[in-house]
Amino acid sequence: MPEVKKLSDGIFEVIKDKKHLATKNLDPGKAVYGEKLIPVQETEYRTWDPRRSKLGAMVLKKFNISLKENSKVLYLGAASGTTVSHVSDIVSEGAVYAVEFAPRSMRDLIRLASRRKNIHPILADAGKPDSYSHLVEPVDLIFQDVAQPNQAEIAARNAIRFLKRDGYLLLSIKARSIDTAANPKEVFKAEVKKLEQAFEPGFEILNAKDLKPYHEDHLGVLAKLR
Ligand code: SAM
């Protein structure tokens, strides 16, 4: 029988042959991106690959992502829904507003959302929150993985509009999407500063860590409104 250890609400370590990060499958019997399904008594777990998910890597890097089953999440840069699907497992009674601007990825996301009622796909530019403000309620967490040079600005615009006063921002910063030539450490320092000063009163940075060995030249950042 595989061994299961709870890491935080909705997030588990399942030991079967080796340790797997995992969430409880909200859609039993169905894998989303080729991940393993591991039944343990009445529950089915889905393995969560931290090399394919910045959020998964942040969990293993001990970021406090503080999600509950009824949390509301705004997810910017949803792609085809690999990580969105795990967030959907975690906030099983809540909602994930999944913003993505690539129509091709959106098709996969809509298919995923047809099986998971807590995912609300939104085809929009995350830099223009006005265009989807009628679709999103105040959220407990904004997760952003857009790999864009103006990501601090995108985070600020969305936080001002949608983040609850006591909510959190989790952000993945990809050094090469900002400056291909510069030293990633310098890029990270400048980006963290931009976040702190992106608006008045700005974000307070609670944690910032390199996502190695899961993702090269990526920084994970946890912040809240000051
Ligand atoms: N977070 C995804 C996951 O873990 O499954 C992977 C995200 S991928 C690194 C970045 C995604 O952000 C791409 O699908 C891209 O189309 C999307 N993106 C980039 N800029 C965006 C923007 N301004 N608005 C909406 N989506 C954007």
PDB file of C-alpha atoms and ligand atoms in Angstrom:
ATOM      1  CA  MET A   1       0.000   0.000   0.000  1.00  0.00           C
ATOM      2  CA  PRO A   2       1.518   3.397  -0.949  1.00  0.00           C
ATOM      3  CA  GLU A   3       2.277   5.688   1.979  1.00  0.00           C
ATOM      4  CA  VAL A   4       0.624   9.144   1.984  1.00  0.00           C
ATOM      5  CA  LYS A   5       1.859  12.190   3.895  1.00  0.00           C
ATOM      6  CA  LYS A   6      -0.055  15.496   3.896  1.00  0.00           C
ATOM      7  CA  LEU A   7       2.254  18.450   3.126  1.00  0.00           C
ATOM      8  CA  SER A   8      -0.445  21.152   3.347  1.00  0.00           C
ATOM      9  CA  ASP A   9      -4.163  21.418   2.585  1.00  0.00           C
ATOM     10  CA  GLY A  10      -4.791  19.459  -0.626  1.00  0.00           C
ATOM     11  CA  ILE A  11      -1.089  18.717  -1.249  1.00  0.00           C
ATOM     12  CA  PHE A  12       0.490  15.339  -0.502  1.00  0.00           C
ATOM     13  CA  GLU A  13       3.600  13.251  -0.776  1.00  0.00           C
ATOM     14  CA  VAL A  14       2.786   9.755  -1.993  1.00  0.00           C
ATOM     15  CA  ILE A  15       5.484   7.129  -1.679  1.00  0.00           C
ATOM     16  CA  LYS A  16       5.175   4.402  -4.261  1.00  0.00           C
ATOM     17  CA  ASP A  17       8.602   3.152  -5.425  1.00  0.00           C
ATOM     18  CA  LYS A  18       9.762   6.738  -4.854  1.00  0.00           C
ATOM     19  CA  LYS A  19       8.412   9.992  -3.410  1.00  0.00           C
ATOM     20  CA  HIS A  20       5.843  11.778  -5.588  1.00  0.00           C
ATOM     21  CA  LEU A  21       4.332  15.201  -5.047  1.00  0.00           C
ATOM     22  CA  ALA A  22       0.597  14.690  -5.593  1.00  0.00           C
ATOM     23  CA  THR A  23      -2.926  16.089  -5.363  1.00  0.00           C
ATOM     24  CA  LYS A  24      -6.241  14.255  -4.953  1.00  0.00           C
ATOM     25  CA  ASN A  25      -7.804  13.698  -8.347  1.00  0.00           C
ATOM     26  CA  LEU A  26     -11.021  15.701  -8.668  1.00  0.00           C
ATOM     27  CA  ASP A  27     -11.793  13.744 -11.849  1.00  0.00           C
ATOM     28  CA  PRO A  28     -11.008  10.127 -10.874  1.00  0.00           C
ATOM     29  CA  GLY A  29      -9.772   7.800 -13.578  1.00  0.00           C
ATOM     30  CA  LYS A  30      -8.584  10.654 -15.778  1.00  0.00           C
ATOM     31  CA  ALA A  31      -5.010  11.894 -16.203  1.00  0.00           C
ATOM     32  CA  VAL A  32      -4.471  15.373 -17.665  1.00  0.00           C
ATOM     33  CA  TYR A  33      -0.924  15.345 -19.052  1.00  0.00           C
ATOM     34  CA  GLY A  34       0.319  11.766 -18.735  1.00  0.00           C
ATOM     35  CA  GLU A  35       0.902  11.929 -14.974  1.00  0.00           C
ATOM     36  CA  LYS A  36       0.567   8.773 -12.840  1.00  0.00           C
ATOM     37  CA  LEU A  37      -2.683   7.988 -11.037  1.00  0.00           C
ATOM     38  CA  ILE A  38      -2.129   6.257  -7.693  1.00  0.00           C
ATOM     39  CA  PRO A  39      -5.144   4.799  -5.865  1.00  0.00           C
ATOM     40  CA  VAL A  40      -4.840   4.568  -2.089  1.00  0.00           C
ATOM     41  CA  GLN A  41      -7.910   3.062  -0.418  1.00  0.00           C
ATOM     42  CA  GLU A  42     -10.898   5.206  -1.540  1.00  0.00           C
ATOM     43  CA  THR A  43      -8.790   8.083  -2.906  1.00  0.00           C
ATOM     44  CA  GLU A  44      -6.972   8.536  -6.190  1.00  0.00           C
ATOM     45  CA  TYR A  45      -3.877  10.748  -6.227  1.00  0.00           C
ATOM     46  CA  ARG A  46      -2.351  12.396  -9.314  1.00  0.00           C
ATOM     47  CA  THR A  47       1.398  12.811  -9.331  1.00  0.00           C
ATOM     48  CA  TRP A  48       2.539  16.419  -9.809  1.00  0.00           C
ATOM     49  CA  ASP A  49       5.797  16.831 -11.701  1.00  0.00           C
ATOM     50  CA  PRO A  50       7.762  19.825 -10.307  1.00  0.00           C
ATOM     51  CA  ARG A  51       9.829  19.930 -13.509  1.00  0.00           C
ATOM     52  CA  ARG A  52       6.685  20.669 -15.485  1.00  0.00           C
ATOM     53  CA  SER A  53       5.169  23.077 -12.992  1.00  0.00           C
ATOM     54  CA  LYS A  54       6.682  26.179 -11.365  1.00  0.00           C
ATOM     55  CA  LEU A  55       4.031  25.976  -8.668  1.00  0.00           C
ATOM     56  CA  GLY A  56       4.936  22.330  -7.994  1.00  0.00           C
ATOM     57  CA  ALA A  57       8.587  23.374  -7.713  1.00  0.00           C
ATOM     58  CA  MET A  58       7.612  26.163  -5.292  1.00  0.00           C
ATOM     59  CA  VAL A  59       5.805  23.652  -3.074  1.00  0.00           C
ATOM     60  CA  LEU A  60       8.950  21.509  -2.902  1.00  0.00           C
ATOM     61  CA  LYS A  61      11.005  24.637  -2.237  1.00  0.00           C
ATOM     62  CA  LYS A  62       8.788  25.186   0.834  1.00  0.00           C
ATOM     63  CA  PHE A  63       6.908  28.264  -0.319  1.00  0.00           C
ATOM     64  CA  ASN A  64       3.823  28.617   1.844  1.00  0.00           C
ATOM     65  CA  ILE A  65       1.119  28.572  -0.819  1.00  0.00           C
ATOM     66  CA  SER A  66      -1.682  28.553   1.795  1.00  0.00           C
ATOM     67  CA  LEU A  67      -4.560  27.296  -0.360  1.00  0.00           C
ATOM     68  CA  LYS A  68      -7.699  25.816   1.181  1.00  0.00           C
ATOM     69  CA  GLU A  69     -10.411  23.738  -0.466  1.00  0.00           C
ATOM     70  CA  ASN A  70     -12.642  26.816  -0.864  1.00  0.00           C
ATOM     71  CA  SER A  71      -9.917  29.270  -1.989  1.00  0.00           C
ATOM     72  CA  LYS A  72     -10.349  31.438  -5.071  1.00  0.00           C
ATOM     73  CA  VAL A  73      -7.352  31.668  -7.396  1.00  0.00           C
ATOM     74  CA  LEU A  74      -6.543  33.892 -10.357  1.00  0.00           C
ATOM     75  CA  TYR A  75      -4.080  31.996 -12.541  1.00  0.00           C
ATOM     76  CA  LEU A  76      -2.257  34.122 -15.145  1.00  0.00           C
ATOM     77  CA  GLY A  77      -0.547  32.185 -17.950  1.00  0.00           C
ATOM     78  CA  ALA A  78      -2.610  28.996 -17.720  1.00  0.00           C
ATOM     79  CA  ALA A  79      -1.255  27.397 -20.945  1.00  0.00           C
ATOM     80  CA  SER A  80      -2.972  24.016 -21.546  1.00  0.00           C
ATOM     81  CA  GLY A  81      -3.793  23.572 -17.875  1.00  0.00           C
ATOM     82  CA  THR A  82      -1.037  21.283 -16.557  1.00  0.00           C
ATOM     83  CA  THR A  83      -0.638  23.196 -13.298  1.00  0.00           C
ATOM     84  CA  VAL A  84      -4.177  24.600 -13.363  1.00  0.00           C
ATOM     85  CA  SER A  85      -5.419  21.014 -13.046  1.00  0.00           C
ATOM     86  CA  HIS A  86      -3.523  20.564  -9.755  1.00  0.00           C
ATOM     87  CA  VAL A  87      -4.798  23.893  -8.439  1.00  0.00           C
ATOM     88  CA  SER A  88      -8.291  22.671  -9.362  1.00  0.00           C
ATOM     89  CA  ASP A  89      -7.671  19.513  -7.282  1.00  0.00           C
ATOM     90  CA  ILE A  90      -6.514  21.603  -4.304  1.00  0.00           C
ATOM     91  CA  VAL A  91      -9.343  24.175  -4.349  1.00  0.00           C
ATOM     92  CA  SER A  92     -11.983  21.512  -4.953  1.00  0.00           C
ATOM     93  CA  GLU A  93     -14.797  23.684  -3.490  1.00  0.00           C
ATOM     94  CA  GLY A  94     -13.362  26.987  -4.716  1.00  0.00           C
ATOM     95  CA  ALA A  95     -12.557  28.446  -8.127  1.00  0.00           C
ATOM     96  CA  VAL A  96      -9.629  28.878 -10.524  1.00  0.00           C
ATOM     97  CA  TYR A  97      -9.931  31.762 -12.980  1.00  0.00           C
ATOM     98  CA  ALA A  98      -7.470  30.677 -15.670  1.00  0.00           C
ATOM     99  CA  VAL A  99      -6.283  33.446 -18.006  1.00  0.00           C
ATOM    100  CA  GLU A 100      -4.431  32.555 -21.202  1.00  0.00           C
ATOM    101  CA  PHE A 101      -4.060  34.477 -24.451  1.00  0.00           C
ATOM    102  CA  ALA A 102      -2.982  31.685 -26.849  1.00  0.00           C
ATOM    103  CA  PRO A 103      -6.089  30.281 -28.598  1.00  0.00           C
ATOM    104  CA  ARG A 104      -4.479  26.881 -29.103  1.00  0.00           C
ATOM    105  CA  SER A 105      -3.792  26.412 -25.385  1.00  0.00           C
ATOM    106  CA  MET A 106      -7.250  27.769 -24.624  1.00  0.00           C
ATOM    107  CA  ARG A 107      -8.838  24.903 -26.568  1.00  0.00           C
ATOM    108  CA  ASP A 108      -7.166  22.365 -24.211  1.00  0.00           C
ATOM    109  CA  LEU A 109      -8.107  24.468 -21.219  1.00  0.00           C
ATOM    110  CA  ILE A 110     -11.768  24.563 -22.245  1.00  0.00           C
ATOM    111  CA  ARG A 111     -11.734  20.781 -22.626  1.00  0.00           C
ATOM    112  CA  LEU A 112     -10.252  20.484 -19.128  1.00  0.00           C
ATOM    113  CA  ALA A 113     -12.816  22.901 -17.697  1.00  0.00           C
ATOM    114  CA  SER A 114     -15.682  20.887 -19.188  1.00  0.00           C
ATOM    115  CA  ARG A 115     -14.725  18.076 -16.750  1.00  0.00           C
ATOM    116  CA  ARG A 116     -13.807  20.270 -13.782  1.00  0.00           C
ATOM    117  CA  LYS A 117     -16.476  22.715 -12.738  1.00  0.00           C
ATOM    118  CA  ASN A 118     -14.161  24.892 -10.618  1.00  0.00           C
ATOM    119  CA  ILE A 119     -12.019  25.963 -13.623  1.00  0.00           C
ATOM    120  CA  HIS A 120     -13.154  29.129 -15.411  1.00  0.00           C
ATOM    121  CA  PRO A 121     -11.088  29.602 -18.594  1.00  0.00           C
ATOM    122  CA  ILE A 122     -10.643  33.179 -19.790  1.00  0.00           C
ATOM    123  CA  LEU A 123      -9.163  33.975 -23.209  1.00  0.00           C
ATOM    124  CA  ALA A 124      -7.539  37.347 -22.540  1.00  0.00           C
ATOM    125  CA  ASP A 125      -4.315  39.302 -22.203  1.00  0.00           C
ATOM    126  CA  ALA A 126      -3.276  39.224 -18.530  1.00  0.00           C
ATOM    127  CA  GLY A 127      -1.892  42.730 -19.002  1.00  0.00           C
ATOM    128  CA  LYS A 128      -5.448  44.017 -19.549  1.00  0.00           C
ATOM    129  CA  PRO A 129      -7.428  43.014 -16.465  1.00  0.00           C
ATOM    130  CA  ASP A 130     -10.228  45.460 -17.370  1.00  0.00           C
ATOM    131  CA  SER A 131     -11.137  43.097 -20.200  1.00  0.00           C
ATOM    132  CA  TYR A 132     -12.013  40.275 -17.756  1.00  0.00           C
ATOM    133  CA  SER A 133     -12.913  42.112 -14.553  1.00  0.00           C
ATOM    134  CA  HIS A 134     -16.600  41.180 -15.043  1.00  0.00           C
ATOM    135  CA  LEU A 135     -15.650  37.471 -14.937  1.00  0.00           C
ATOM    136  CA  VAL A 136     -13.425  37.368 -11.838  1.00  0.00           C
ATOM    137  CA  GLU A 137     -14.290  37.758  -8.139  1.00  0.00           C
ATOM    138  CA  PRO A 138     -11.838  38.882  -5.417  1.00  0.00           C
ATOM    139  CA  VAL A 139      -9.226  36.132  -4.979  1.00  0.00           C
ATOM    140  CA  ASP A 140      -7.079  34.676  -2.182  1.00  0.00           C
ATOM    141  CA  LEU A 141      -4.138  33.975  -4.476  1.00  0.00           C
ATOM    142  CA  ILE A 142      -2.816  35.241  -7.783  1.00  0.00           C
ATOM    143  CA  PHE A 143      -0.430  32.802  -9.408  1.00  0.00           C
ATOM    144  CA  GLN A 144       1.470  34.240 -12.357  1.00  0.00           C
ATOM    145  CA  ASP A 145       3.599  32.330 -14.857  1.00  0.00           C
ATOM    146  CA  VAL A 146       3.516  34.400 -18.041  1.00  0.00           C
ATOM    147  CA  ALA A 147       7.244  34.615 -18.873  1.00  0.00           C
ATOM    148  CA  GLN A 148       6.918  38.219 -20.078  1.00  0.00           C
ATOM    149  CA  PRO A 149       9.325  41.166 -19.708  1.00  0.00           C
ATOM    150  CA  ASN A 150       6.613  43.330 -18.068  1.00  0.00           C
ATOM    151  CA  GLN A 151       5.539  40.741 -15.503  1.00  0.00           C
ATOM    152  CA  ALA A 152       5.852  43.064 -12.481  1.00  0.00           C
ATOM    153  CA  GLU A 153       3.440  45.462 -14.135  1.00  0.00           C
ATOM    154  CA  ILE A 154       1.028  42.633 -15.018  1.00  0.00           C
ATOM    155  CA  ALA A 155       1.129  41.382 -11.404  1.00  0.00           C
ATOM    156  CA  ALA A 156       0.479  44.870 -10.029  1.00  0.00           C
ATOM    157  CA  ARG A 157      -2.485  45.572 -12.319  1.00  0.00           C
ATOM    158  CA  ASN A 158      -4.148  42.283 -11.402  1.00  0.00           C
ATOM    159  CA  ALA A 159      -3.400  42.521  -7.682  1.00  0.00           C
ATOM    160  CA  ILE A 160      -4.865  46.022  -7.415  1.00  0.00           C
ATOM    161  CA  ARG A 161      -8.029  44.818  -9.092  1.00  0.00           C
ATOM    162  CA  PHE A 162      -8.579  41.285  -7.785  1.00  0.00           C
ATOM    163  CA  LEU A 163      -6.381  40.412  -4.789  1.00  0.00           C
ATOM    164  CA  LYS A 164      -8.100  40.354  -1.380  1.00  0.00           C
ATOM    165  CA  ARG A 165      -6.406  42.534   1.253  1.00  0.00           C
ATOM    166  CA  ASP A 166      -5.013  39.421   2.990  1.00  0.00           C
ATOM    167  CA  GLY A 167      -4.355  37.538  -0.266  1.00  0.00           C
ATOM    168  CA  TYR A 168      -1.013  36.454  -1.747  1.00  0.00           C
ATOM    169  CA  LEU A 169       0.813  36.769  -5.029  1.00  0.00           C
ATOM    170  CA  LEU A 170       2.976  33.874  -6.214  1.00  0.00           C
ATOM    171  CA  LEU A 171       5.074  34.632  -9.222  1.00  0.00           C
ATOM    172  CA  SER A 172       7.554  32.761 -11.360  1.00  0.00           C
ATOM    173  CA  ILE A 173      10.181  35.004 -12.938  1.00  0.00           C
ATOM    174  CA  LYS A 174      12.064  33.655 -15.925  1.00  0.00           C
ATOM    175  CA  ALA A 175      15.362  35.511 -16.263  1.00  0.00           C
ATOM    176  CA  ARG A 176      15.716  34.899 -19.988  1.00  0.00           C
ATOM    177  CA  SER A 177      12.326  36.308 -20.869  1.00  0.00           C
ATOM    178  CA  ILE A 178      13.484  39.615 -19.390  1.00  0.00           C
ATOM    179  CA  ASP A 179      17.092  39.798 -20.565  1.00  0.00           C
ATOM    180  CA  THR A 180      18.772  36.975 -22.496  1.00  0.00           C
ATOM    181  CA  ALA A 181      22.294  38.297 -21.946  1.00  0.00           C
ATOM    182  CA  ALA A 182      22.287  39.506 -18.325  1.00  0.00           C
ATOM    183  CA  ASN A 183      23.290  37.520 -15.247  1.00  0.00           C
ATOM    184  CA  PRO A 184      20.058  35.911 -13.913  1.00  0.00           C
ATOM    185  CA  LYS A 185      20.887  37.029 -10.337  1.00  0.00           C
ATOM    186  CA  GLU A 186      20.995  40.665 -11.450  1.00  0.00           C
ATOM    187  CA  VAL A 187      17.741  40.245 -13.390  1.00  0.00           C
ATOM    188  CA  PHE A 188      16.044  38.736 -10.324  1.00  0.00           C
ATOM    189  CA  LYS A 189      17.227  41.558  -8.079  1.00  0.00           C
ATOM    190  CA  ALA A 190      15.886  44.174 -10.482  1.00  0.00           C
ATOM    191  CA  GLU A 191      12.554  42.347 -10.898  1.00  0.00           C
ATOM    192  CA  VAL A 192      12.012  42.014  -7.144  1.00  0.00           C
ATOM    193  CA  LYS A 193      12.658  45.747  -6.816  1.00  0.00           C
ATOM    194  CA  LYS A 194      10.172  46.433  -9.604  1.00  0.00           C
ATOM    195  CA  LEU A 195       7.557  44.398  -7.723  1.00  0.00           C
ATOM    196  CA  GLU A 196       8.190  46.343  -4.511  1.00  0.00           C
ATOM    197  CA  GLN A 197       7.769  49.613  -6.380  1.00  0.00           C
ATOM    198  CA  ALA A 198       5.217  48.592  -9.020  1.00  0.00           C
ATOM    199  CA  PHE A 199       2.473  50.707  -7.460  1.00  0.00           C
ATOM    200  CA  GLU A 200       1.725  52.615  -4.298  1.00  0.00           C
ATOM    201  CA  PRO A 201       2.020  51.101  -1.633  1.00  0.00           C
ATOM    202  CA  GLY A 202       3.517  48.149  -3.558  1.00  0.00           C
ATOM    203  CA  PHE A 203       4.134  44.489  -2.748  1.00  0.00           C
ATOM    204  CA  GLU A 204       5.931  43.244   0.331  1.00  0.00           C
ATOM    205  CA  ILE A 205       8.194  40.352  -0.645  1.00  0.00           C
ATOM    206  CA  LEU A 206       7.818  37.443   1.792  1.00  0.00           C
ATOM    207  CA  ASN A 207       9.986  34.849   0.085  1.00  0.00           C
ATOM    208  CA  ALA A 208      12.139  34.642  -3.043  1.00  0.00           C
ATOM    209  CA  LYS A 209      14.031  31.517  -4.090  1.00  0.00           C
ATOM    210  CA  ASP A 210      15.670  30.074  -7.145  1.00  0.00           C
ATOM    211  CA  LEU A 211      13.636  27.145  -8.538  1.00  0.00           C
ATOM    212  CA  LYS A 212      16.709  24.978  -9.228  1.00  0.00           C
ATOM    213  CA  PRO A 213      17.020  22.033  -9.769  1.00  0.00           C
ATOM    214  CA  TYR A 214      13.483  21.888 -11.187  1.00  0.00           C
ATOM    215  CA  HIS A 215      13.706  24.989 -13.422  1.00  0.00           C
ATOM    216  CA  GLU A 216      16.898  26.711 -14.592  1.00  0.00           C
ATOM    217  CA  ASP A 217      17.139  30.494 -14.199  1.00  0.00           C
ATOM    218  CA  HIS A 218      13.711  30.899 -12.642  1.00  0.00           C
ATOM    219  CA  LEU A 219      12.952  32.730  -9.424  1.00  0.00           C
ATOM    220  CA  GLY A 220       9.855  31.985  -7.340  1.00  0.00           C
ATOM    221  CA  VAL A 221       8.460  34.953  -5.409  1.00  0.00           C
ATOM    222  CA  LEU A 222       5.795  35.107  -2.705  1.00  0.00           C
ATOM    223  CA  ALA A 223       4.421  38.574  -1.955  1.00  0.00           C
ATOM    224  CA  LYS A 224       1.460  40.343  -0.420  1.00  0.00           C
ATOM    225  CA  LEU A 225      -0.002  43.821  -0.623  1.00  0.00           C
ATOM    226  CA  ARG A 226       1.784  46.229   1.682  1.00  0.00           C
TER     227      ARG A 226
HETATM  228  N1  SAM B   1       1.714  27.876 -15.966  1.00  0.00           N
HETATM  229  C1  SAM B   1       1.690  26.897 -17.017  1.00  0.00           C
HETATM  230  C2  SAM B   1       1.786  25.516 -16.385  1.00  0.00           C
HETATM  231  O1  SAM B   1       2.509  25.352 -15.401  1.00  0.00           O
HETATM  232  O2  SAM B   1       1.103  24.605 -16.865  1.00  0.00           O
HETATM  233  C3  SAM B   1       2.780  27.168 -18.043  1.00  0.00           C
HETATM  234  C4  SAM B   1       2.755  28.599 -18.501  1.00  0.00           C
HETATM  235  S1  SAM B   1       3.832  29.012 -19.833  1.00  0.00           S
HETATM  236  C5  SAM B   1       5.399  29.125 -19.089  1.00  0.00           C
HETATM  237  C6  SAM B   1       3.441  30.701 -20.080  1.00  0.00           C
HETATM  238  C7  SAM B   1       2.038  30.890 -20.660  1.00  0.00           C
HETATM  239  O3  SAM B   1       1.678  32.251 -20.496  1.00  0.00           O
HETATM  240  C8  SAM B   1       1.962  30.603 -22.166  1.00  0.00           C
HETATM  241  O4  SAM B   1       0.926  29.687 -22.403  1.00  0.00           O
HETATM  242  C9  SAM B   1       1.647  31.961 -22.786  1.00  0.00           C
HETATM  243  O5  SAM B   1       0.807  31.883 -23.916  1.00  0.00           O
HETATM  244  C10 SAM B   1       0.949  32.663 -21.624  1.00  0.00           C
HETATM  245  N2  SAM B   1       1.029  34.127 -21.656  1.00  0.00           N
HETATM  246  C11 SAM B   1       2.134  34.903 -21.846  1.00  0.00           C
HETATM  247  N3  SAM B   1       1.819  36.206 -21.776  1.00  0.00           N
HETATM  248  C12 SAM B   1       0.485  36.261 -21.516  1.00  0.00           C
HETATM  249  C13 SAM B   1      -0.415  37.342 -21.340  1.00  0.00           C
HETATM  250  N4  SAM B   1      -0.006  38.620 -21.397  1.00  0.00           N
HETATM  251  N5  SAM B   1      -1.709  37.051 -21.114  1.00  0.00           N
HETATM  252  C14 SAM B   1      -2.136  35.767 -21.055  1.00  0.00           C
HETATM  253  N6  SAM B   1      -1.331  34.706 -21.215  1.00  0.00           N
HETATM  254  C15 SAM B   1      -0.027  34.942 -21.451  1.00  0.00           C
END
